[in-house]
C-alpha cells in the first residue's frame, strides 16, 4: 500500500480568502543513524521536497532535512483565487514521488 | 561520530523492605485513582493526541479502514461480516482480550483479527508488528474510543489471569524489578527523564514518539522488559496475551483511547 | 528498533541514578556550524527582529517531535512578501532543519511543523524578504529526552 497522505483544506471558500492547508504523510524519514534488530545500519531515506500546486502553479515549496520529524506534518496558507485543484507532492531522495490532491470551490 | 551508551542504574527499588502481599483471588491490584497514561503527558503531547488531523497514528487508522473494506480474493471483506447491525465492532476493544469459544483460547485483538483472516478470508496470517496488522488493530480499537474497558475474569480465563498476574508480580532482569514495583507503587515518579504511569494498555496500539511509529502493546511490554535488562518474550506470545488480560482487568473503567500518543 | 547512537538527558530523580562508564564524547554542533549553515543558505547573517514570531514549547518531553510555529509579519503582496523561511538548530550536527519557499499567493507567512531536536537548545527562524531584508528570531526549548538518532 502506498504511503498514506492526509490533507486538510476547506471545500468551499470565498474569493480572496486566505486558507489554511495541512498535510501529514506516513514516512519514517530514516536518518541513516539507526540500526535494525540484527544490528545492521538502516540506510538513510528521507523525503527531500514538498511542493504544493494550485492548478499548475507552484505556490509553496519546502525542503526537508534529517531534522524534520518522522511522518512529516506541515501547515501553510494560500489565498484562494479560483476554484481548482490543490496538488500535494512529496519527493523522496530516491526520486520516488508520493502525490495526492484535493478540490476547492471558490464562491 | 561515536557515542558511548549511557548506562542507567536504578537503585531505589532494590532496597525495599517488605515483600508485596497479594490476596490470591481474582481481584487485580488497581492503582487509585485510576489514571490513563495520557494524564502523565505534557499539554503539547496531549494536544497532539486529541488533534484528529495531526495525530500521526491516524495514518495507520486510515490504512486500517481501507483494509477493512478491501475485498480479498476469497471475496469476503471484513466489512461484509461486520456491519453496524451484524457483529458490530464498536464495543469490541472494550472486551479484549476475550475468550474464543471456537478455539478455546484467549485472543487479543491481533489474534482475533488474524483468526478472522485465516478462517473467514482464507488470507495468510499477518506477522505481529507488521504495518497491516497494526493498522487493522488500530482501526478496530479506535472504534471503541471513549468507551470503558469491561474485561472480567471468568472460569474459562482464570488460568490466563493468574499467569498474567504472576508475570506482573515476578521480579526479572539484571535489575530484578517487577511490573508492580514501577506501575503500582511508583507511578507519578520520574525515571530517566520519563514519568512512570500506571502502566495501562488502553491507548494501544499507540504512537510512541520515541518509536517514531505506531506500535502494539506487546512492543511496549517488551520495552519494559528490556528496560530492566530482561529477555523480552516474543510479541504475540500467550504469556504476553495473558499479561495484557491482567492489565485490562486491572484497568476496568478506563476508556479506550486508541490511537494514543506516548513518549 | 535500537538506536545506533543513544544519549539521554538525564533528569535527577529519586528513582534513577545515572552514570556513564566512559565519558560520552559529545559531538554537539557548535554555534559556528549553525553560522556556517546560515551563510550557506542565505550568503549573509540576519538581524534579530520582532517581525518574526517563533513558537516552540519551553519544555519538550521528547526531542523526536517538537512542534514549531513560525509567523512573519508581511502583507504578502506582489511587492512585499516573504520569499524564504529557514529553520536552524544550534545543537543538531546538521543545523539546517528545513527551508520553506513562499510566494505572494501564500497570503499569510505562517508555517507549522514538527522537528527532531538532539537536546536542549535554541531553534532559529530566519526569513528573507522580497526587498532583501534578512531577519531572525530564536526560541529556547528544554528537551527531556533527546532525539539521538539525528546526532
JSON list of C-alpha atoms in Angstrom, two decimals, chain A residues 18-20 28-37 41-42 46 54 57-70 73-79 81-82, chain C residues 1-5 64-66 75-77 92-94 96-117 148-151:
[
{"chain": "A", "resi": 18, "resn": "UNK", "atom": "CA", "xyz": [-6.61, 33.15, 2.92]},
{"chain": "A", "resi": 19, "resn": "UNK", "atom": "CA", "xyz": [-7.00, 29.48, 3.81]},
{"chain": "A", "resi": 20, "resn": "UNK", "atom": "CA", "xyz": [-5.01, 27.10, 5.96]},
{"chain": "A", "resi": 28, "resn": "UNK", "atom": "CA", "xyz": [9.99, 7.17, 8.55]},
{"chain": "A", "resi": 29, "resn": "UNK", "atom": "CA", "xyz": [12.38, 9.97, 7.48]},
{"chain": "A", "resi": 30, "resn": "UNK", "atom": "CA", "xyz": [15.08, 7.38, 8.11]},
{"chain": "A", "resi": 31, "resn": "UNK", "atom": "CA", "xyz": [18.08, 9.36, 9.27]},
{"chain": "A", "resi": 32, "resn": "UNK", "atom": "CA", "xyz": [20.73, 6.75, 8.46]},
{"chain": "A", "resi": 33, "resn": "UNK", "atom": "CA", "xyz": [21.81, 6.59, 12.08]},
{"chain": "A", "resi": 34, "resn": "UNK", "atom": "CA", "xyz": [19.61, 3.77, 13.27]},
{"chain": "A", "resi": 35, "resn": "UNK", "atom": "CA", "xyz": [20.25, 0.04, 13.30]},
{"chain": "A", "resi": 36, "resn": "UNK", "atom": "CA", "xyz": [17.73, -2.76, 12.86]},
{"chain": "A", "resi": 37, "resn": "UNK", "atom": "CA", "xyz": [17.17, -5.68, 15.22]},
{"chain": "A", "resi": 41, "resn": "UNK", "atom": "CA", "xyz": [22.54, 0.03, 9.87]},
{"chain": "A", "resi": 42, "resn": "UNK", "atom": "CA", "xyz": [19.28, 1.15, 8.25]},
{"chain": "A", "resi": 46, "resn": "UNK", "atom": "CA", "xyz": [14.20, 10.80, 3.69]},
{"chain": "A", "resi": 54, "resn": "UNK", "atom": "CA", "xyz": [-2.66, 25.40, -7.21]},
{"chain": "A", "resi": 57, "resn": "UNK", "atom": "CA", "xyz": [1.15, 26.97, -10.38]},
{"chain": "A", "resi": 58, "resn": "UNK", "atom": "CA", "xyz": [3.71, 26.19, -7.71]},
{"chain": "A", "resi": 59, "resn": "UNK", "atom": "CA", "xyz": [2.55, 28.21, -4.72]},
{"chain": "A", "resi": 60, "resn": "UNK", "atom": "CA", "xyz": [4.57, 26.74, -1.87]},
{"chain": "A", "resi": 61, "resn": "UNK", "atom": "CA", "xyz": [7.67, 24.61, -1.55]},
{"chain": "A", "resi": 62, "resn": "UNK", "atom": "CA", "xyz": [9.57, 23.04, 1.34]},
{"chain": "A", "resi": 63, "resn": "UNK", "atom": "CA", "xyz": [12.95, 21.39, 1.56]},
{"chain": "A", "resi": 64, "resn": "UNK", "atom": "CA", "xyz": [13.26, 18.76, 4.31]},
{"chain": "A", "resi": 65, "resn": "UNK", "atom": "CA", "xyz": [16.42, 17.63, 6.07]},
{"chain": "A", "resi": 66, "resn": "UNK", "atom": "CA", "xyz": [17.05, 14.94, 8.66]},
{"chain": "A", "resi": 67, "resn": "UNK", "atom": "CA", "xyz": [15.84, 17.24, 11.41]},
{"chain": "A", "resi": 68, "resn": "UNK", "atom": "CA", "xyz": [12.24, 17.05, 10.19]},
{"chain": "A", "resi": 69, "resn": "UNK", "atom": "CA", "xyz": [10.29, 14.66, 12.44]},
{"chain": "A", "resi": 70, "resn": "UNK", "atom": "CA", "xyz": [9.17, 11.27, 11.11]},
{"chain": "A", "resi": 73, "resn": "UNK", "atom": "CA", "xyz": [3.47, 17.39, 9.40]},
{"chain": "A", "resi": 74, "resn": "UNK", "atom": "CA", "xyz": [3.14, 20.78, 7.76]},
{"chain": "A", "resi": 75, "resn": "UNK", "atom": "CA", "xyz": [0.66, 23.62, 7.70]},
{"chain": "A", "resi": 76, "resn": "UNK", "atom": "CA", "xyz": [0.85, 26.67, 5.45]},
{"chain": "A", "resi": 77, "resn": "UNK", "atom": "CA", "xyz": [-1.51, 29.14, 3.80]},
{"chain": "A", "resi": 78, "resn": "UNK", "atom": "CA", "xyz": [-2.72, 30.24, 0.44]},
{"chain": "A", "resi": 79, "resn": "UNK", "atom": "CA", "xyz": [-5.04, 32.87, -0.99]},
{"chain": "A", "resi": 81, "resn": "UNK", "atom": "CA", "xyz": [-8.30, 32.94, -6.20]},
{"chain": "A", "resi": 82, "resn": "UNK", "atom": "CA", "xyz": [-10.37, 30.46, -8.15]},
{"chain": "C", "resi": 1, "resn": "UNK", "atom": "CA", "xyz": [14.41, -0.88, 16.73]},
{"chain": "C", "resi": 2, "resn": "UNK", "atom": "CA", "xyz": [17.53, 0.12, 18.55]},
{"chain": "C", "resi": 3, "resn": "UNK", "atom": "CA", "xyz": [19.42, 3.28, 18.06]},
{"chain": "C", "resi": 4, "resn": "UNK", "atom": "CA", "xyz": [23.00, 3.24, 16.99]},
{"chain": "C", "resi": 5, "resn": "UNK", "atom": "CA", "xyz": [23.63, 6.39, 18.88]},
{"chain": "C", "resi": 64, "resn": "UNK", "atom": "CA", "xyz": [11.75, 13.27, 18.33]},
{"chain": "C", "resi": 65, "resn": "UNK", "atom": "CA", "xyz": [8.82, 15.51, 17.57]},
{"chain": "C", "resi": 66, "resn": "UNK", "atom": "CA", "xyz": [8.87, 19.11, 18.74]},
{"chain": "C", "resi": 75, "resn": "UNK", "atom": "CA", "xyz": [1.32, 41.93, 3.74]},
{"chain": "C", "resi": 76, "resn": "UNK", "atom": "CA", "xyz": [2.23, 39.16, 1.24]},
{"chain": "C", "resi": 77, "resn": "UNK", "atom": "CA", "xyz": [1.57, 41.31, -1.82]},
{"chain": "C", "resi": 92, "resn": "UNK", "atom": "CA", "xyz": [21.95, 19.25, 16.00]},
{"chain": "C", "resi": 93, "resn": "UNK", "atom": "CA", "xyz": [25.02, 18.24, 13.99]},
{"chain": "C", "resi": 94, "resn": "UNK", "atom": "CA", "xyz": [23.03, 19.10, 10.90]},
{"chain": "C", "resi": 96, "resn": "UNK", "atom": "CA", "xyz": [19.60, 23.18, 8.84]},
{"chain": "C", "resi": 97, "resn": "UNK", "atom": "CA", "xyz": [16.24, 21.62, 9.63]},
{"chain": "C", "resi": 98, "resn": "UNK", "atom": "CA", "xyz": [14.02, 22.82, 6.80]},
{"chain": "C", "resi": 99, "resn": "UNK", "atom": "CA", "xyz": [13.55, 25.58, 4.22]},
{"chain": "C", "resi": 100, "resn": "UNK", "atom": "CA", "xyz": [10.21, 26.97, 3.04]},
{"chain": "C", "resi": 101, "resn": "UNK", "atom": "CA", "xyz": [9.70, 28.98, -0.12]},
{"chain": "C", "resi": 102, "resn": "UNK", "atom": "CA", "xyz": [6.69, 31.24, -0.19]},
{"chain": "C", "resi": 103, "resn": "UNK", "atom": "CA", "xyz": [5.01, 33.35, -2.86]},
{"chain": "C", "resi": 104, "resn": "UNK", "atom": "CA", "xyz": [2.55, 36.25, -2.83]},
{"chain": "C", "resi": 105, "resn": "UNK", "atom": "CA", "xyz": [-0.08, 33.54, -3.37]},
{"chain": "C", "resi": 106, "resn": "UNK", "atom": "CA", "xyz": [0.67, 32.32, 0.17]},
{"chain": "C", "resi": 107, "resn": "UNK", "atom": "CA", "xyz": [-1.44, 35.14, 1.60]},
{"chain": "C", "resi": 108, "resn": "UNK", "atom": "CA", "xyz": [-0.02, 34.60, 5.06]},
{"chain": "C", "resi": 109, "resn": "UNK", "atom": "CA", "xyz": [3.59, 33.85, 6.02]},
{"chain": "C", "resi": 110, "resn": "UNK", "atom": "CA", "xyz": [2.81, 31.29, 8.67]},
{"chain": "C", "resi": 111, "resn": "UNK", "atom": "CA", "xyz": [4.02, 27.71, 8.94]},
{"chain": "C", "resi": 112, "resn": "UNK", "atom": "CA", "xyz": [3.86, 24.98, 11.49]},
{"chain": "C", "resi": 113, "resn": "UNK", "atom": "CA", "xyz": [5.74, 21.70, 11.56]},
{"chain": "C", "resi": 114, "resn": "UNK", "atom": "CA", "xyz": [7.45, 19.22, 13.88]},
{"chain": "C", "resi": 115, "resn": "UNK", "atom": "CA", "xyz": [11.20, 18.77, 14.18]},
{"chain": "C", "resi": 116, "resn": "UNK", "atom": "CA", "xyz": [13.77, 16.45, 15.78]},
{"chain": "C", "resi": 117, "resn": "UNK", "atom": "CA", "xyz": [16.00, 18.09, 18.34]},
{"chain": "C", "resi": 148, "resn": "UNK", "atom": "CA", "xyz": [19.57, 10.89, 19.48]},
{"chain": "C", "resi": 149, "resn": "UNK", "atom": "CA", "xyz": [19.17, 9.39, 16.07]},
{"chain": "C", "resi": 150, "resn": "UNK", "atom": "CA", "xyz": [19.95, 12.65, 14.42]},
{"chain": "C", "resi": 151, "resn": "UNK", "atom": "CA", "xyz": [23.12, 13.43, 16.34]}
]
